[in-house]
CSV table of N, CA and C in Angstrom, one decimal:
chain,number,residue,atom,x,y,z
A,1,UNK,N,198.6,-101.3,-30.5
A,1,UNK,CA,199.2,-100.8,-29.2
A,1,UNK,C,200.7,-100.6,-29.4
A,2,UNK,N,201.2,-101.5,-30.0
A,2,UNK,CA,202.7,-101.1,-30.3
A,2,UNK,C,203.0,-99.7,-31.0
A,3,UNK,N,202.2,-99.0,-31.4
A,3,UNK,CA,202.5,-97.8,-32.8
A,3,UNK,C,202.5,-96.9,-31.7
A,4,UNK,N,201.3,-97.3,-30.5
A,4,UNK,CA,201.6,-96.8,-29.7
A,4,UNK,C,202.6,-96.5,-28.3
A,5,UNK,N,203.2,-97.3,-28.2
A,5,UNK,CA,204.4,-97.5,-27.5
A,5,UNK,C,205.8,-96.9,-28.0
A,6,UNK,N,205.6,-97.1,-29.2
A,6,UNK,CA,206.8,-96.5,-29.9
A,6,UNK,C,206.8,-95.2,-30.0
A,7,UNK,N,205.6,-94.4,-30.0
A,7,UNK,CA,205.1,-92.9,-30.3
A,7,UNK,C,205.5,-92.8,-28.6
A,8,UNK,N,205.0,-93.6,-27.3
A,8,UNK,CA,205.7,-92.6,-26.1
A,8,UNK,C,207.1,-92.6,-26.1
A,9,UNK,N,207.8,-93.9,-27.1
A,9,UNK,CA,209.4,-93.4,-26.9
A,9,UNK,C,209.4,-92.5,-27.5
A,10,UNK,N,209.2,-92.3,-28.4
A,10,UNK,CA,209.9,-91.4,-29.4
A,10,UNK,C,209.4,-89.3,-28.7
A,11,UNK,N,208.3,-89.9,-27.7
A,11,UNK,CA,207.9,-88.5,-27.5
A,11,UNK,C,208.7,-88.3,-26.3
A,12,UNK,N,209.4,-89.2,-25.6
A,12,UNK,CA,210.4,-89.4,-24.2
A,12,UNK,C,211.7,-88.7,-24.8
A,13,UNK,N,212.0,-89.0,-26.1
A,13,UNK,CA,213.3,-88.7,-26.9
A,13,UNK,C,213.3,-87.1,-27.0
A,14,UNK,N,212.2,-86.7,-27.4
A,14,UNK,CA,212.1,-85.7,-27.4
A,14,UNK,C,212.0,-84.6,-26.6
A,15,UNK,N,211.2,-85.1,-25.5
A,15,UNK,CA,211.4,-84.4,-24.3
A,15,UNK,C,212.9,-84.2,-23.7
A,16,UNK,N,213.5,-85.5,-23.3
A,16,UNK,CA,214.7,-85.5,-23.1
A,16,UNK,C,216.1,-84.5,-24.3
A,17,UNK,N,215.9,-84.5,-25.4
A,17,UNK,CA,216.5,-83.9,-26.7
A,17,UNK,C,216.7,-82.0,-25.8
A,18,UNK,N,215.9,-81.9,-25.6
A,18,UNK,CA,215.7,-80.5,-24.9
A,18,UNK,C,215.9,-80.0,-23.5
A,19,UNK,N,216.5,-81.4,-22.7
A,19,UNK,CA,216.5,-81.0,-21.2
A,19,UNK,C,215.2,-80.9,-20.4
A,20,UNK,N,213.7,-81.8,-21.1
A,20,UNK,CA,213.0,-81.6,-20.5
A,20,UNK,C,212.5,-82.5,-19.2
A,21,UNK,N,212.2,-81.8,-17.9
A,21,UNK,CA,212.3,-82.9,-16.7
A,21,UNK,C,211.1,-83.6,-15.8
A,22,UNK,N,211.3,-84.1,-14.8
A,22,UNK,CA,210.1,-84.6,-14.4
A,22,UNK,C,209.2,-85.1,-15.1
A,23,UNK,N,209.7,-85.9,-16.3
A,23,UNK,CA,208.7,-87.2,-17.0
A,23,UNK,C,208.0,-87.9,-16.0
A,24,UNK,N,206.6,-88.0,-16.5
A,24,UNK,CA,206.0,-88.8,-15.4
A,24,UNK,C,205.3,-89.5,-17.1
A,25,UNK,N,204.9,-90.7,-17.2
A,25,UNK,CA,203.4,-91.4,-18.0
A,25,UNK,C,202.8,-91.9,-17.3
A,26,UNK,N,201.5,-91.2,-17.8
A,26,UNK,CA,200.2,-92.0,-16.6
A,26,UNK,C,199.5,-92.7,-17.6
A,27,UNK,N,199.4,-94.1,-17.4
A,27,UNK,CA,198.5,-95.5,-18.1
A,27,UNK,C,197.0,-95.3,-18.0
A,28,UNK,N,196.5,-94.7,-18.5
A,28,UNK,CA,194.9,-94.6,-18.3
A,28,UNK,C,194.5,-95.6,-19.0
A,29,UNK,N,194.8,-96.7,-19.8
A,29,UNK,CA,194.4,-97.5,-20.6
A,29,UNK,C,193.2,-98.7,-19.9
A,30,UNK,N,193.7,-98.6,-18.7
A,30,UNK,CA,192.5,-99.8,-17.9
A,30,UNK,C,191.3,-98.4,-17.0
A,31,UNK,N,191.2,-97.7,-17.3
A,31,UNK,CA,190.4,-96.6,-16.8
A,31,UNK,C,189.4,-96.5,-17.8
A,32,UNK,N,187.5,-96.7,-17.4
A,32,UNK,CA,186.7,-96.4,-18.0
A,32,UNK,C,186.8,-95.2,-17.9
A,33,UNK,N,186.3,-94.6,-19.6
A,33,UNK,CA,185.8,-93.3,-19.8
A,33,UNK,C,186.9,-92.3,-19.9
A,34,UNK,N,187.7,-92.7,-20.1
A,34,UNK,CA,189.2,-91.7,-20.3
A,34,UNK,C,189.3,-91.2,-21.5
A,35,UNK,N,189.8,-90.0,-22.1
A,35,UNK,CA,190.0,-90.0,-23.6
A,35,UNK,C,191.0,-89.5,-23.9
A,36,UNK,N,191.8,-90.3,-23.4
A,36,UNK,CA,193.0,-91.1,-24.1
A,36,UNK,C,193.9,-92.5,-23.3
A,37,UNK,N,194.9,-93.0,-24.1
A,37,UNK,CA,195.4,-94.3,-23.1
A,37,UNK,C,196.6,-93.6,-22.3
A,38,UNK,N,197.4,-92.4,-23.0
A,38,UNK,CA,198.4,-92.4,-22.2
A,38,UNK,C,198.1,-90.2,-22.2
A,39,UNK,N,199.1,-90.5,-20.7
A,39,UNK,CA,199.3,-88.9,-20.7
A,39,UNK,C,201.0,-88.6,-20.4
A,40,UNK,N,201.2,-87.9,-21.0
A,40,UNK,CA,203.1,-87.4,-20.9
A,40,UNK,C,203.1,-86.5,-20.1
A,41,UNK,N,203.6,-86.4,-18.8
A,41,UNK,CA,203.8,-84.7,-18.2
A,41,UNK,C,205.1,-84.6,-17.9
A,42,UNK,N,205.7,-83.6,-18.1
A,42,UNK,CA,206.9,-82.9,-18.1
A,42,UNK,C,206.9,-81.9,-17.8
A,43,UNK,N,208.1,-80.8,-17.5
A,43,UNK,CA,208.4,-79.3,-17.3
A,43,UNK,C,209.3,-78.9,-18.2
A,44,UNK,N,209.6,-77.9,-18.4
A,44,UNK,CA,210.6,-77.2,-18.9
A,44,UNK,C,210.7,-75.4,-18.0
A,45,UNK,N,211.9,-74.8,-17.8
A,45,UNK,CA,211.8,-74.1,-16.8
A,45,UNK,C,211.9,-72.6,-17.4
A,46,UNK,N,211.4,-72.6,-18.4
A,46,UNK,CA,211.0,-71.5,-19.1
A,46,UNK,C,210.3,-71.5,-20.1
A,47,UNK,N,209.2,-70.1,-20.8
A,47,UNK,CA,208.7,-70.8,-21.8
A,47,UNK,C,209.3,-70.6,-23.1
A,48,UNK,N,210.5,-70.6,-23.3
A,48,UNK,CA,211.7,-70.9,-24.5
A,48,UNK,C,211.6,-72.3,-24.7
A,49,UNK,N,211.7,-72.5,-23.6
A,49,UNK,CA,212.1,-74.2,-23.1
A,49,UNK,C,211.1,-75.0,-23.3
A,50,UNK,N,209.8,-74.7,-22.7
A,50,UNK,CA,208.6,-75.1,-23.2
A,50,UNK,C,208.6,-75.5,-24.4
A,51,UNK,N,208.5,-74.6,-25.1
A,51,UNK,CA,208.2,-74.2,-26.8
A,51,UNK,C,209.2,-75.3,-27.4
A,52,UNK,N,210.4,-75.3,-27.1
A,52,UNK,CA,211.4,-75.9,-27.6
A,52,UNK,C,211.2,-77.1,-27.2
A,53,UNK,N,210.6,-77.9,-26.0
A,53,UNK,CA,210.5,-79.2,-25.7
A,53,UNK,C,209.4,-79.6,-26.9
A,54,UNK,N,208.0,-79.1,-27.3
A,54,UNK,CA,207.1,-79.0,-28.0
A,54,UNK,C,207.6,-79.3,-29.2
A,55,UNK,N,208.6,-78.8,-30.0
A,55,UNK,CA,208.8,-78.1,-31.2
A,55,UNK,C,209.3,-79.6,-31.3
A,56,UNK,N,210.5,-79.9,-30.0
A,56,UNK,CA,211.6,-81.4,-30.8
A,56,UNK,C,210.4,-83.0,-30.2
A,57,UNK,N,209.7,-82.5,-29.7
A,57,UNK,CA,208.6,-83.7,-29.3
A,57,UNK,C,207.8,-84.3,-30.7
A,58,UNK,N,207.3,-82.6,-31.3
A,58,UNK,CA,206.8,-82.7,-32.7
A,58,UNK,C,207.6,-83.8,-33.7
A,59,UNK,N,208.7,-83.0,-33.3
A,59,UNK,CA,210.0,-83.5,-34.5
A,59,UNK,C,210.1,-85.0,-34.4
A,60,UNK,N,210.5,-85.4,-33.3
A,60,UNK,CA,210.9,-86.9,-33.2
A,60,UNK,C,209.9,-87.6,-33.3
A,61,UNK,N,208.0,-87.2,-33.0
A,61,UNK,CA,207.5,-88.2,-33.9
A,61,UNK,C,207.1,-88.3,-35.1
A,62,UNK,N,207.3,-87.2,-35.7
A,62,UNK,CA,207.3,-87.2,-37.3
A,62,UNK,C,208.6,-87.4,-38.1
A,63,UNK,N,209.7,-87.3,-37.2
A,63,UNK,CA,211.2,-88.1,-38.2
A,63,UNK,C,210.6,-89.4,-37.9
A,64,UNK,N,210.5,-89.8,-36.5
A,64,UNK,CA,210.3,-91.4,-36.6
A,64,UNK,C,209.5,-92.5,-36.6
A,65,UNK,N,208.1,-91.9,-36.5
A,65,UNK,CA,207.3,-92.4,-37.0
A,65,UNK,C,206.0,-92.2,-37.9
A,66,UNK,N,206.7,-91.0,-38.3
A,66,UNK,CA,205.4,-90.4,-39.5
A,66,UNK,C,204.4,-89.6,-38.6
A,67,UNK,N,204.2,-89.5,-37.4
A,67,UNK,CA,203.2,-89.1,-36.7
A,67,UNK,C,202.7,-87.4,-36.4
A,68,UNK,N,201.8,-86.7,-36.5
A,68,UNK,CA,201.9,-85.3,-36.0
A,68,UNK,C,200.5,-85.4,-35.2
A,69,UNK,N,200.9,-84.4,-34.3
A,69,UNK,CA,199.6,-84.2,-33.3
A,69,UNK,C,198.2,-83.6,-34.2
A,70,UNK,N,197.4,-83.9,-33.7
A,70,UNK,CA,196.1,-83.7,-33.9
A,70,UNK,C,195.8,-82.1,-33.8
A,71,UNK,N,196.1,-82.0,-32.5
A,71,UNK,CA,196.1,-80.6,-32.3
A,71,UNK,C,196.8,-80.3,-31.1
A,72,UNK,N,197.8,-78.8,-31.3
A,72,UNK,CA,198.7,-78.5,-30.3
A,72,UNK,C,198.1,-77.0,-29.7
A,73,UNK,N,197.6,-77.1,-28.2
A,73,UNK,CA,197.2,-75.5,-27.4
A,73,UNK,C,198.2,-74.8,-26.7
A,74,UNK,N,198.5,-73.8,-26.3
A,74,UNK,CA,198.9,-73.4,-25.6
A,74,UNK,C,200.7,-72.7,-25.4
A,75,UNK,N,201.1,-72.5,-27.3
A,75,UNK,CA,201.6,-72.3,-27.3
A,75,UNK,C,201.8,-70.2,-27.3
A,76,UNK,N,201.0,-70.3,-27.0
A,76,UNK,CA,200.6,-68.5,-26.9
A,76,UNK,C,201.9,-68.0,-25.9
A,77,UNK,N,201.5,-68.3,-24.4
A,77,UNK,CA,201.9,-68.2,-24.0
A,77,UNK,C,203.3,-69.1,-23.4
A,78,UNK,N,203.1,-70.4,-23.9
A,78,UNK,CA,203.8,-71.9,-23.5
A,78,UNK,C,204.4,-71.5,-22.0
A,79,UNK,N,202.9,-71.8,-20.9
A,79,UNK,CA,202.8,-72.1,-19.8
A,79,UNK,C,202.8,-73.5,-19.5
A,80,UNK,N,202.0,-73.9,-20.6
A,80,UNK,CA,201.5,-75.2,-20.3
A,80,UNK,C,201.0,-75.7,-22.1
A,81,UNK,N,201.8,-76.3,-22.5
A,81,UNK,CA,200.9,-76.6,-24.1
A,81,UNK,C,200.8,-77.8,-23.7
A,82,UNK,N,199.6,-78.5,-24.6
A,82,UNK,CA,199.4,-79.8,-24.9
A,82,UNK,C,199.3,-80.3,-26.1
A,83,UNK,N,199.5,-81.6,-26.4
A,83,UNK,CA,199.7,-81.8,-27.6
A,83,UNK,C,198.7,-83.3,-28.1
A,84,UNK,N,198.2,-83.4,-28.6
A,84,UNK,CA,196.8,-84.6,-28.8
A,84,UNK,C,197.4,-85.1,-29.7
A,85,UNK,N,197.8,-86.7,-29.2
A,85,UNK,CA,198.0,-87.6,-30.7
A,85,UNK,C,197.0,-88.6,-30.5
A,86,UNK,N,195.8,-88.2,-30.3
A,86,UNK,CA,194.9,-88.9,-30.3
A,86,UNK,C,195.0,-90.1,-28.8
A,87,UNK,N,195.7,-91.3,-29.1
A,87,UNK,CA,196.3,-92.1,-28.1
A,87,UNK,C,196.7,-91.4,-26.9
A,88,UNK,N,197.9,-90.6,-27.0
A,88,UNK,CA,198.7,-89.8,-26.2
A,88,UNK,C,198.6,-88.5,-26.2
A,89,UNK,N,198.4,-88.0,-24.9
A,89,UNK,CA,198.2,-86.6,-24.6
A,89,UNK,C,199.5,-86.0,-24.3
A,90,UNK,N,200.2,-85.2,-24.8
A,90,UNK,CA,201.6,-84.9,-23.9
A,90,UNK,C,201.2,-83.2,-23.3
A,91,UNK,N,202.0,-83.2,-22.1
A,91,UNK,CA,201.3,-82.0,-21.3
A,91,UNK,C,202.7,-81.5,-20.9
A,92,UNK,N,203.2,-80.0,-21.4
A,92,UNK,CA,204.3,-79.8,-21.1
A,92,UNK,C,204.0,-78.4,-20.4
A,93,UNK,N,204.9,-78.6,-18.9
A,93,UNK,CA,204.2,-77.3,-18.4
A,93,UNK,C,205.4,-76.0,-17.5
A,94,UNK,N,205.4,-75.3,-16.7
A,94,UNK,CA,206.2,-74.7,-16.5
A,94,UNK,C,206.4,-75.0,-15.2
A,95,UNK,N,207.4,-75.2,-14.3
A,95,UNK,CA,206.9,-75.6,-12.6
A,95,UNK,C,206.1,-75.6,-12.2
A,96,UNK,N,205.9,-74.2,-11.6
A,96,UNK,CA,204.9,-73.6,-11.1
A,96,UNK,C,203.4,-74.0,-11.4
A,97,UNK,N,203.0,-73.8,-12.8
A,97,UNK,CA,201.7,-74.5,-13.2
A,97,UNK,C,201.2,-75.9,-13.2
A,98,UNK,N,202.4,-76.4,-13.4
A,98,UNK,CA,202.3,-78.2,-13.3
A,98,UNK,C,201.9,-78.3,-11.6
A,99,UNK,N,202.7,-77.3,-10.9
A,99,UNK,CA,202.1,-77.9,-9.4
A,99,UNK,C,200.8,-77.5,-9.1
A,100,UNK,N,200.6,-76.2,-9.6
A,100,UNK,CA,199.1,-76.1,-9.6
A,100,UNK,C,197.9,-76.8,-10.0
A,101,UNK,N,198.3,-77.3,-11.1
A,101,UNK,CA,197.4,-78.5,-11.9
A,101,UNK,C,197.7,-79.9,-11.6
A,102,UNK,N,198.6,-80.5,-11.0
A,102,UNK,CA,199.1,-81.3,-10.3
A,102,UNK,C,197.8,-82.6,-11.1
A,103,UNK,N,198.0,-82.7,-12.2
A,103,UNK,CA,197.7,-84.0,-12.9
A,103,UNK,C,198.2,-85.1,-12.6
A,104,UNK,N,199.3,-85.4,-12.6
A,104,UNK,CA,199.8,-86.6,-11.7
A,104,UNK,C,198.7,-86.9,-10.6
A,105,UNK,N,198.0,-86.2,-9.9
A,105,UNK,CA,197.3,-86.8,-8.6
A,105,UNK,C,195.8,-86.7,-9.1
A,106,UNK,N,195.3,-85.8,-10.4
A,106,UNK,CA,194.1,-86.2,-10.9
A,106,UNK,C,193.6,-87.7,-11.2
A,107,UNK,N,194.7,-88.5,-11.9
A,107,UNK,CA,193.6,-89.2,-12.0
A,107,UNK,C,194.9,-90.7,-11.3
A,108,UNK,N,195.0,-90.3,-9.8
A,108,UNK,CA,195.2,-91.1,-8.6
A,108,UNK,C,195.5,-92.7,-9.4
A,109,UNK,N,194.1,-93.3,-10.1
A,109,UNK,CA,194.2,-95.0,-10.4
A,109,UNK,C,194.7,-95.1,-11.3
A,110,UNK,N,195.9,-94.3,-12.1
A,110,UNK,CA,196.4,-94.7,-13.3
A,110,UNK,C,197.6,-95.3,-12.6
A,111,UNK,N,198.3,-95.7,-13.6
A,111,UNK,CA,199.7,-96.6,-13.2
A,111,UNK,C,200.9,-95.2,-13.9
A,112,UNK,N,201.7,-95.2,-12.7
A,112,UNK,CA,202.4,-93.6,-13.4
A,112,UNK,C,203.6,-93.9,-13.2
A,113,UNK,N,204.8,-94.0,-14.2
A,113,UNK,CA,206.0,-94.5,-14.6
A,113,UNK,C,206.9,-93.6,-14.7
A,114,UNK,N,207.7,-92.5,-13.4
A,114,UNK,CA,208.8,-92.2,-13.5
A,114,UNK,C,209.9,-92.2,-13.9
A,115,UNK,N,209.9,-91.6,-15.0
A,115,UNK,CA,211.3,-91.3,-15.8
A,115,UNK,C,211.8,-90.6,-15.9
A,116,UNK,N,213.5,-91.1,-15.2
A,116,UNK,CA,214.7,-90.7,-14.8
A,116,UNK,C,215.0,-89.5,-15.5
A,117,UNK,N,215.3,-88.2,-14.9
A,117,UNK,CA,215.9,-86.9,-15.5
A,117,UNK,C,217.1,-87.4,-16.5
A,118,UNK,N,217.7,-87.0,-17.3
A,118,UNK,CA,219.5,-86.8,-17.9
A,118,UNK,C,220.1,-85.8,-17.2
A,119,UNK,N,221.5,-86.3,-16.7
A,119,UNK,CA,222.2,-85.2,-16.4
A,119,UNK,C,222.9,-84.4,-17.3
């Protein structure tokens, strides 16, 4: 559980590295039937920005902990990519779509940890 703790900083670093905002992590770890413990959701306000949140997310956990995603979708368009580190799902989306999909209120019983924008 710590390898995995260190993989959400390092993926917070990354987000943040790029200006990315509205961090939320949702703890699914006490939730039956989830498949995965954590989920990262962020925005970025374009899909440059997207792409680029993605690209240094990538980065920071393979400078710092050896780690690369399993598998990364949605860079086609980077509306919304996601990125599977098995443990942690990171979900990076564009305003607009994140409200639409409005994950934060899917899954209501997780414990969801607000972290502070950078100015």
């Amino acid at each position: 559980m710590e390898q995995t703790k260190q993989l959400l900083e390092s993926i917070k670093k990354g987000i943040q590295e790029k200006k990315g905002q509205g961090i939320v992590v949702a703890d699914l770890s006490g939730i039956d039937g989830t498949i995965c413990h954590y989920f990262v959701i962020c925005q970025g306000n374009s899909p440059s920005q997207v792409e680029a949140i993605t690209d240094s997310v990538g980065e920071f956990a393979r400078k710092e902990l050896g780690e690369k995603p399993v598998h990364v979708v949605g860079l086609e368009n980077a509306q919304w990519v996601a990125m599977d580190y098995t443990d942690v799902l990171v979900h990076i989306f564009l305003p607009d779509v994140r409200e639409y999909y409005d994950l934060e209120h899917l899954w209501d019983d997780a414990k969801l940890t607000r972290i502070p924008d950078l100015d």
